[in-house]
Amino acid sequence: MNETIATAGEGSHSPSFQLRARDPYSRARRGTLMTAHGPVQTPAFMPVGTYGAVKGVAPWELRDLGAELILSNAYHLAMRPGADAIGAMGGLHQFMGWKRAILTDSGGFQVFSLKGMRKVTDEGVLFQSHIDGSRRFFSPEDVVSNQEKLGVDIAMILDECPPAGAPPEDVARALRRTTDWARRSREAHSRADQMQFGIVQGGLDPAMRAQSADELQGIGFDGYAVGGLSVGEGRAETLAVGSYTVNLLPEEKPRYLMGVGTPEELVRFVAAGFDMFDCVMPSRNARNGMAFTSEGRVVIKNAIHRDSLVPLDPMCGCTTCANFSRAYLRHLFLNGEMLSARLLTNHNLYFYVNSMKRLRSAIENGTFRAEAASMGVDLDQIEDEEKRQ
């Protein structure tokens, strides 16, 4: 098949990022990320659609619950059906029927998770396909090319993410390699309608994080992500490293925290100054029968919900809460009905996306601290704890 690169649709916009408001009592920011497929209001949460689909949720349902940006995985899409195939069909937006913005992760984390099936060199990653066992090779340039064929709005570079607890020499080697790959990725990138983000690595070492952030800014990217967290380290370490690293990133560029986390963690990291988030938690937990609500977590299989006619969350505006009781949702889950996962996923994603909407409004109105408290996060207490450390 001939190589085909998707083009942005009519009325596309030049990528840019504009800060619109700041919270005077924290580092929280309110901005607009303009992409080739429309604006993304920040802080923003991205539902995860690894294979070009958010499990159990149709594109129009994602639109209706307020999602403006979703995440897909360039590695998985390149493996099947292939970046060339998707490009020939008009790009990922056309392929999956999603007209708003898409960010693709490079898939580096997934490749490095193929234990015993891959070899990493300075040139790239040689690995065995998890689909058919064939030997494949991805270079930084290959990853850039694949994402340009997909026609996504934001492309993440190939990076090396060391596991939690890796020896310092391994973290240093991964940092050096990530910087080298970042430079090659930037040189290979050619689409003016596609933003490219660098990824800060460095494990739990503040000095290595600072070095990585400095080197990436020297290369110059459209935005910056913090990677290498939620890979097995403790929660306190995640919070400390994330909060430290965000201060190393330029104010005028979007800041993305990869793979984190709980609703409470997102509030804390918005307060720290991050603009973008993704996490599989709302959809994965939904499939396991757990819902996030304004009153805390609800495990729908519990007997207390057997005769409950109230919605998952009386304060929620999602279609699940507007139409179904806890008793019915419990019935669906216990009987293995597919509708259970669909309805709970719709609710959880609405909860996450709407939480970001509430925080954006609070930053604009100067009520961020009070809004955070209403979501169970006491910023005063957190600041006191940080001062004592």
Coordinates of C-alpha atoms in Angstrom, one line a residue:
M1 CA 0.0 0.0 0.0
N2 CA 1.3 3.4 -0.9
E3 CA 2.2 5.7 2.0
T4 CA -0.6 8.2 2.6
I5 CA -0.6 11.1 5.0
A6 CA -4.0 12.4 6.3
T7 CA -4.7 16.0 6.0
A8 CA -6.6 18.2 8.5
G9 CA -10.3 18.9 7.7
E10 CA -11.7 22.1 6.3
G11 CA -11.6 25.1 8.7
S12 CA -8.6 23.7 10.5
H13 CA -6.7 25.9 12.9
S14 CA -3.0 26.7 13.4
P15 CA -1.9 25.0 16.6
S16 CA -1.3 27.3 19.5
F17 CA -1.7 27.6 23.3
Q18 CA -3.0 30.6 25.2
L19 CA -3.3 31.1 28.9
R20 CA -6.5 32.8 29.9
A21 CA -6.5 32.9 33.7
R22 CA -4.4 32.0 36.7
D23 CA -5.4 31.1 40.2
P24 CA -3.7 33.7 42.5
Y25 CA -3.3 31.2 45.4
S26 CA -1.9 28.2 43.6
R27 CA -0.2 27.4 40.3
A28 CA -3.4 26.4 38.6
R29 CA -3.9 27.7 35.1
R30 CA -6.8 28.1 32.7
G31 CA -6.0 28.0 29.0
T32 CA -7.1 27.1 25.4
L33 CA -5.1 24.7 23.3
M34 CA -6.0 25.3 19.7
T35 CA -5.6 22.3 17.5
A36 CA -6.2 21.5 13.8
H37 CA -9.5 19.9 14.9
G38 CA -10.7 22.7 17.2
P39 CA -10.1 24.1 20.6
V40 CA -9.4 22.2 23.8
Q41 CA -10.1 24.0 27.0
T42 CA -7.6 23.3 29.8
P43 CA -7.2 21.9 32.3
A44 CA -8.4 18.9 30.3
F45 CA -8.9 15.2 30.8
M46 CA -8.4 12.9 27.8
P47 CA -10.4 9.6 27.7
V48 CA -8.2 6.8 26.6
G49 CA -9.0 5.1 23.3
T50 CA -5.9 2.9 22.8
Y51 CA -7.0 1.2 19.6
G52 CA -8.9 4.2 18.2
A53 CA -12.0 3.5 20.4
V54 CA -12.8 4.3 24.0
K55 CA -14.0 1.0 25.3
G56 CA -17.8 0.8 25.2
V57 CA -18.4 4.5 24.3
A58 CA -19.3 5.8 20.8
P59 CA -17.7 9.0 19.4
W60 CA -20.9 10.9 19.7
E61 CA -21.3 9.9 23.3
L62 CA -17.8 11.2 24.0
R63 CA -18.7 14.5 22.3
D64 CA -22.0 14.7 24.3
L65 CA -20.3 14.1 27.7
G66 CA -17.9 17.0 26.9
A67 CA -14.6 15.4 25.7
E68 CA -12.6 17.7 23.4
L69 CA -9.5 15.6 23.2
I70 CA -8.9 11.8 23.3
L71 CA -5.8 9.7 23.5
S72 CA -4.9 6.8 21.2
N73 CA -1.8 4.7 20.9
A74 CA 0.4 5.0 17.9
Y75 CA 2.2 1.7 18.6
H76 CA -1.0 -0.4 18.6
L77 CA -2.4 1.4 15.6
A78 CA 0.8 0.9 13.7
M79 CA 0.8 -2.8 14.5
R80 CA -2.8 -3.2 13.4
P81 CA -4.3 -2.1 11.0
G82 CA -1.1 -0.1 10.2
A83 CA -0.4 3.6 9.9
D84 CA -0.3 3.4 6.1
A85 CA -3.8 1.8 6.0
I86 CA -5.3 4.4 8.3
G87 CA -3.6 7.2 6.3
A88 CA -5.1 5.8 3.1
M89 CA -8.6 5.9 4.7
G90 CA -8.3 9.6 5.5
G91 CA -6.5 9.5 8.8
L92 CA -7.5 8.5 12.3
H93 CA -10.2 11.1 12.7
Q94 CA -12.0 9.8 9.6
F95 CA -11.3 6.2 10.4
M96 CA -12.9 6.3 13.9
G97 CA -15.5 9.0 13.2
W98 CA -14.2 11.5 15.7
K99 CA -14.1 15.2 14.6
R100 CA -12.4 16.7 17.6
A101 CA -8.7 16.5 18.7
I102 CA -6.6 13.4 19.1
L103 CA -3.3 12.9 20.9
T104 CA -1.3 9.8 20.2
D105 CA 1.2 8.3 22.7
S106 CA 4.2 6.9 20.9
G107 CA 3.7 3.5 22.4
G108 CA 7.2 3.5 23.9
F109 CA 5.9 2.4 27.2
Q110 CA 4.1 -0.6 25.6
V111 CA 7.2 -1.6 23.7
F112 CA 9.3 -1.5 26.8
S113 CA 6.8 -3.6 28.6
L114 CA 7.4 -6.5 26.2
K115 CA 9.8 -8.3 28.6
G116 CA 12.0 -10.8 26.8
M117 CA 10.6 -9.6 23.4
R118 CA 12.6 -6.5 22.7
K119 CA 16.1 -5.0 22.5
V120 CA 16.8 -1.3 22.9
T121 CA 19.7 0.4 21.2
D122 CA 20.6 4.0 20.5
E123 CA 19.0 3.6 17.1
G124 CA 15.6 2.5 18.3
V125 CA 13.7 -0.6 19.6
L126 CA 13.8 -4.1 18.1
F127 CA 10.9 -6.1 19.3
Q128 CA 8.7 -9.1 18.6
S129 CA 5.1 -8.3 17.6
H130 CA 2.6 -9.3 20.3
I131 CA 0.1 -10.0 17.4
D132 CA 2.0 -12.5 15.2
G133 CA 5.5 -12.8 16.6
S134 CA 7.2 -11.1 13.7
R135 CA 10.3 -9.0 14.4
R136 CA 9.7 -5.3 14.1
F137 CA 11.9 -2.2 14.6
F138 CA 10.8 1.3 15.6
S139 CA 13.2 4.2 15.4
P140 CA 12.3 7.7 16.6
E141 CA 11.8 8.7 13.0
D142 CA 9.5 5.8 12.4
V143 CA 7.3 6.9 15.3
V144 CA 7.1 10.4 13.9
S145 CA 6.3 9.1 10.4
N146 CA 3.5 6.9 11.7
Q147 CA 1.9 9.7 13.7
E148 CA 2.0 12.0 10.7
K149 CA 0.3 9.4 8.6
L150 CA -2.4 9.1 11.3
G151 CA -2.9 12.8 11.0
V152 CA -3.4 13.3 14.8
D153 CA -3.3 16.8 16.4
I154 CA -0.7 16.1 19.1
A155 CA 2.2 13.5 18.7
M156 CA 4.3 12.3 21.5
I157 CA 7.9 11.4 20.8
L158 CA 9.5 8.0 21.4
D159 CA 11.1 8.0 24.9
E160 CA 12.6 5.4 27.2
C161 CA 10.7 5.0 30.4
P162 CA 12.8 3.1 33.1
P163 CA 10.8 1.1 35.6
A164 CA 10.3 2.2 39.2
G165 CA 13.4 1.2 41.3
A166 CA 15.7 1.1 38.3
P167 CA 19.4 1.6 39.2
P168 CA 20.7 5.2 38.8
E169 CA 22.9 4.2 35.9
D170 CA 19.9 2.8 34.0
V171 CA 17.9 6.0 34.6
A172 CA 20.8 8.1 33.4
R173 CA 21.2 6.0 30.2
A174 CA 17.4 6.2 29.5
L175 CA 17.6 10.0 30.0
R176 CA 20.5 10.3 27.6
R177 CA 18.7 8.1 25.0
T178 CA 15.4 10.0 25.4
T179 CA 17.2 13.3 24.8
D180 CA 18.9 11.9 21.7
W181 CA 15.6 10.5 20.4
A182 CA 13.9 13.8 21.1
R183 CA 16.4 15.7 19.0
R184 CA 16.0 13.2 16.1
S185 CA 12.2 13.3 16.5
R186 CA 12.1 17.1 16.3
E187 CA 14.3 17.0 13.2
A188 CA 12.0 14.4 11.5
H189 CA 8.8 16.2 12.3
S190 CA 7.3 18.1 9.3
R191 CA 3.6 18.7 9.8
A192 CA 2.8 22.3 10.6
D193 CA -0.8 21.3 11.6
Q194 CA 0.5 18.8 14.2
M195 CA 1.9 19.7 17.6
Q196 CA 4.8 17.6 18.9
F197 CA 5.5 17.2 22.6
G198 CA 8.7 16.2 24.4
I199 CA 8.6 13.9 27.4
V200 CA 10.6 14.6 30.6
Q201 CA 12.2 11.5 32.1
G202 CA 14.7 11.1 35.0
G203 CA 13.0 8.7 37.4
L204 CA 12.7 9.9 40.9
D205 CA 15.9 11.9 40.8
P206 CA 15.3 15.7 40.9
A207 CA 18.7 16.5 39.3
M208 CA 18.0 14.1 36.4
R209 CA 14.4 15.5 36.0
A210 CA 15.9 19.0 35.8
Q211 CA 18.5 17.9 33.2
S212 CA 15.9 16.3 31.1
A213 CA 13.6 19.3 31.2
D214 CA 16.5 21.7 30.3
E215 CA 17.7 19.5 27.4
L216 CA 14.2 19.2 25.9
Q217 CA 13.6 22.9 26.1
G218 CA 16.9 23.4 24.3
I219 CA 15.5 21.4 21.5
G220 CA 12.2 23.2 21.6
F221 CA 8.8 21.5 21.5
D222 CA 5.2 22.6 21.1
G223 CA 4.4 21.2 24.6
Y224 CA 6.0 19.2 27.3
A225 CA 4.9 16.1 29.2
V226 CA 6.1 14.5 32.4
G227 CA 6.5 10.7 31.9
G228 CA 7.8 7.9 34.0
L229 CA 5.3 8.2 36.8
S230 CA 2.6 5.7 37.9
V231 CA 5.0 3.0 36.9
G232 CA 5.2 1.3 40.3
E233 CA 6.5 4.1 42.6
G234 CA 4.6 5.1 45.7
R235 CA 1.8 7.7 45.6
A236 CA 3.8 10.1 47.7
E237 CA 6.7 9.9 45.2
T238 CA 4.3 10.4 42.3
L239 CA 3.0 13.6 43.9
A240 CA 6.4 14.9 44.9
V241 CA 8.1 14.3 41.5
G242 CA 5.2 15.6 39.5
S243 CA 4.8 18.7 41.6
Y244 CA 8.6 19.4 41.3
T245 CA 9.0 18.7 37.6
V246 CA 6.1 20.9 36.4
N247 CA 7.9 23.9 37.8
L248 CA 10.8 23.1 35.4
L249 CA 8.6 23.5 32.3
P250 CA 8.0 26.7 30.4
E251 CA 4.9 28.8 31.4
E252 CA 3.8 29.5 27.8
K253 CA 3.6 25.9 26.7
P254 CA 1.0 23.2 27.6
R255 CA 2.1 20.8 30.3
Y256 CA 0.9 17.2 30.2
L257 CA 1.1 14.7 33.1
M258 CA 1.0 11.2 31.6
G259 CA -1.0 8.3 33.1
V260 CA -2.2 9.9 36.3
G261 CA -4.6 9.3 38.1
T262 CA -7.4 9.4 40.7
P263 CA -9.8 12.4 40.8
E264 CA -8.1 13.7 43.9
E265 CA -4.7 13.4 42.3
L266 CA -5.9 15.4 39.3
V267 CA -7.1 18.2 41.5
R268 CA -3.7 18.3 43.2
F269 CA -1.8 18.3 39.9
V270 CA -4.1 21.1 38.4
A271 CA -3.1 23.1 41.5
A272 CA 0.5 22.3 40.7
G273 CA 0.2 23.8 37.2
F274 CA -0.5 20.9 34.8
D275 CA -2.9 21.4 31.9
M276 CA -3.5 17.9 30.5
F277 CA -4.2 14.5 31.9
D278 CA -5.0 11.0 30.8
C279 CA -5.8 7.8 32.7
V280 CA -7.5 4.5 32.1
M281 CA -8.9 4.5 35.6
P282 CA -12.4 5.8 34.9
S283 CA -13.1 3.3 32.1
R284 CA -11.2 0.3 33.6
N285 CA -12.9 0.8 37.0
A286 CA -16.3 1.1 35.4
R287 CA -15.8 -2.3 33.7
N288 CA -15.1 -3.7 37.2
G289 CA -18.3 -2.2 38.6
M290 CA -16.8 0.9 40.4
A291 CA -18.2 4.4 39.9
F292 CA -16.7 7.8 40.9
T293 CA -19.2 10.1 42.5
S294 CA -19.4 13.4 44.4
E295 CA -20.1 11.3 47.5
G296 CA -17.1 9.0 46.9
R297 CA -16.6 5.7 45.2
V298 CA -19.5 3.4 44.6
V299 CA -19.0 -0.4 44.2
I300 CA -22.2 -1.3 42.4
K301 CA -22.2 -5.0 43.3
N302 CA -22.5 -4.3 47.0
A303 CA -25.8 -5.5 48.5
I304 CA -26.6 -2.0 49.8
H305 CA -27.6 -1.0 46.3
R306 CA -29.9 -3.9 45.6
D307 CA -33.2 -2.0 46.2
S308 CA -31.8 1.6 45.7
L309 CA -33.8 3.7 43.3
V310 CA -31.4 6.7 43.5
P311 CA -28.9 7.4 40.6
L312 CA -25.2 6.8 41.0
D313 CA -24.7 10.4 41.8
P314 CA -27.7 12.8 42.5
M315 CA -25.4 15.7 41.6
C316 CA -24.4 14.3 38.2
G317 CA -25.7 15.4 34.8
C318 CA -24.7 12.3 32.8
T319 CA -27.2 10.2 30.8
T320 CA -26.7 7.2 33.1
C321 CA -27.6 9.2 36.2
A322 CA -30.6 10.8 34.4
N323 CA -32.1 7.5 33.4
F324 CA -31.0 4.6 35.7
S325 CA -31.1 3.6 39.3
R326 CA -28.3 1.9 41.3
A327 CA -30.5 -1.1 41.6
Y328 CA -30.8 -1.5 37.9
L329 CA -27.0 -0.9 37.3
R330 CA -26.3 -3.6 40.0
H331 CA -28.6 -6.0 38.2
L332 CA -26.8 -5.4 34.9
F333 CA -23.4 -5.9 36.5
L334 CA -24.2 -9.1 38.4
N335 CA -25.7 -10.6 35.2
G336 CA -22.7 -9.7 33.1
E337 CA -24.7 -7.4 30.7
M338 CA -22.5 -5.4 28.4
L339 CA -24.7 -2.4 29.1
S340 CA -23.4 -2.3 32.6
A341 CA -19.9 -1.4 31.4
R342 CA -21.2 1.1 28.9
L343 CA -23.4 3.0 31.4
L344 CA -20.8 3.0 34.1
T345 CA -18.0 4.1 31.7
N346 CA -20.2 6.9 30.4
H347 CA -20.8 8.1 34.0
N348 CA -17.1 7.9 35.1
L349 CA -15.9 9.7 32.0
Y350 CA -18.5 12.4 32.5
F351 CA -17.4 12.7 36.1
Y352 CA -13.7 13.2 35.1
V353 CA -14.5 15.6 32.2
N354 CA -17.0 17.6 34.2
S355 CA -14.6 17.8 37.1
M356 CA -12.1 19.6 34.8
K357 CA -14.9 21.9 33.6
R358 CA -15.7 22.8 37.2
L359 CA -12.0 23.5 37.9
R360 CA -11.7 25.7 34.8
S361 CA -14.6 27.8 35.9
A362 CA -13.2 28.0 39.4
I363 CA -9.9 29.3 38.2
E364 CA -11.6 31.9 36.1
N365 CA -13.8 33.0 39.0
G366 CA -11.1 33.0 41.7
T367 CA -12.8 30.1 43.6
F368 CA -10.4 27.3 42.8
R369 CA -9.4 26.6 46.5
A370 CA -13.1 26.3 47.5
E371 CA -13.8 24.1 44.5
A372 CA -10.9 21.8 45.3
A373 CA -12.2 21.5 48.8
S374 CA -15.6 20.5 47.5
M375 CA -13.8 17.7 45.6
G376 CA -12.1 16.4 48.8
V377 CA -8.8 18.2 48.4
D378 CA -7.7 20.6 51.1
L379 CA -4.9 22.7 49.5
D380 CA -4.2 24.4 52.8
Q381 CA -3.4 21.1 54.5
I382 CA -1.3 20.0 51.5
E383 CA 0.8 23.2 51.6
D384 CA 1.3 22.8 55.4
E385 CA 2.5 19.2 54.8
E386 CA 4.9 20.3 52.1
K387 CA 6.4 22.9 54.3
R388 CA 7.1 20.4 57.1
Q389 CA 8.9 18.0 54.7

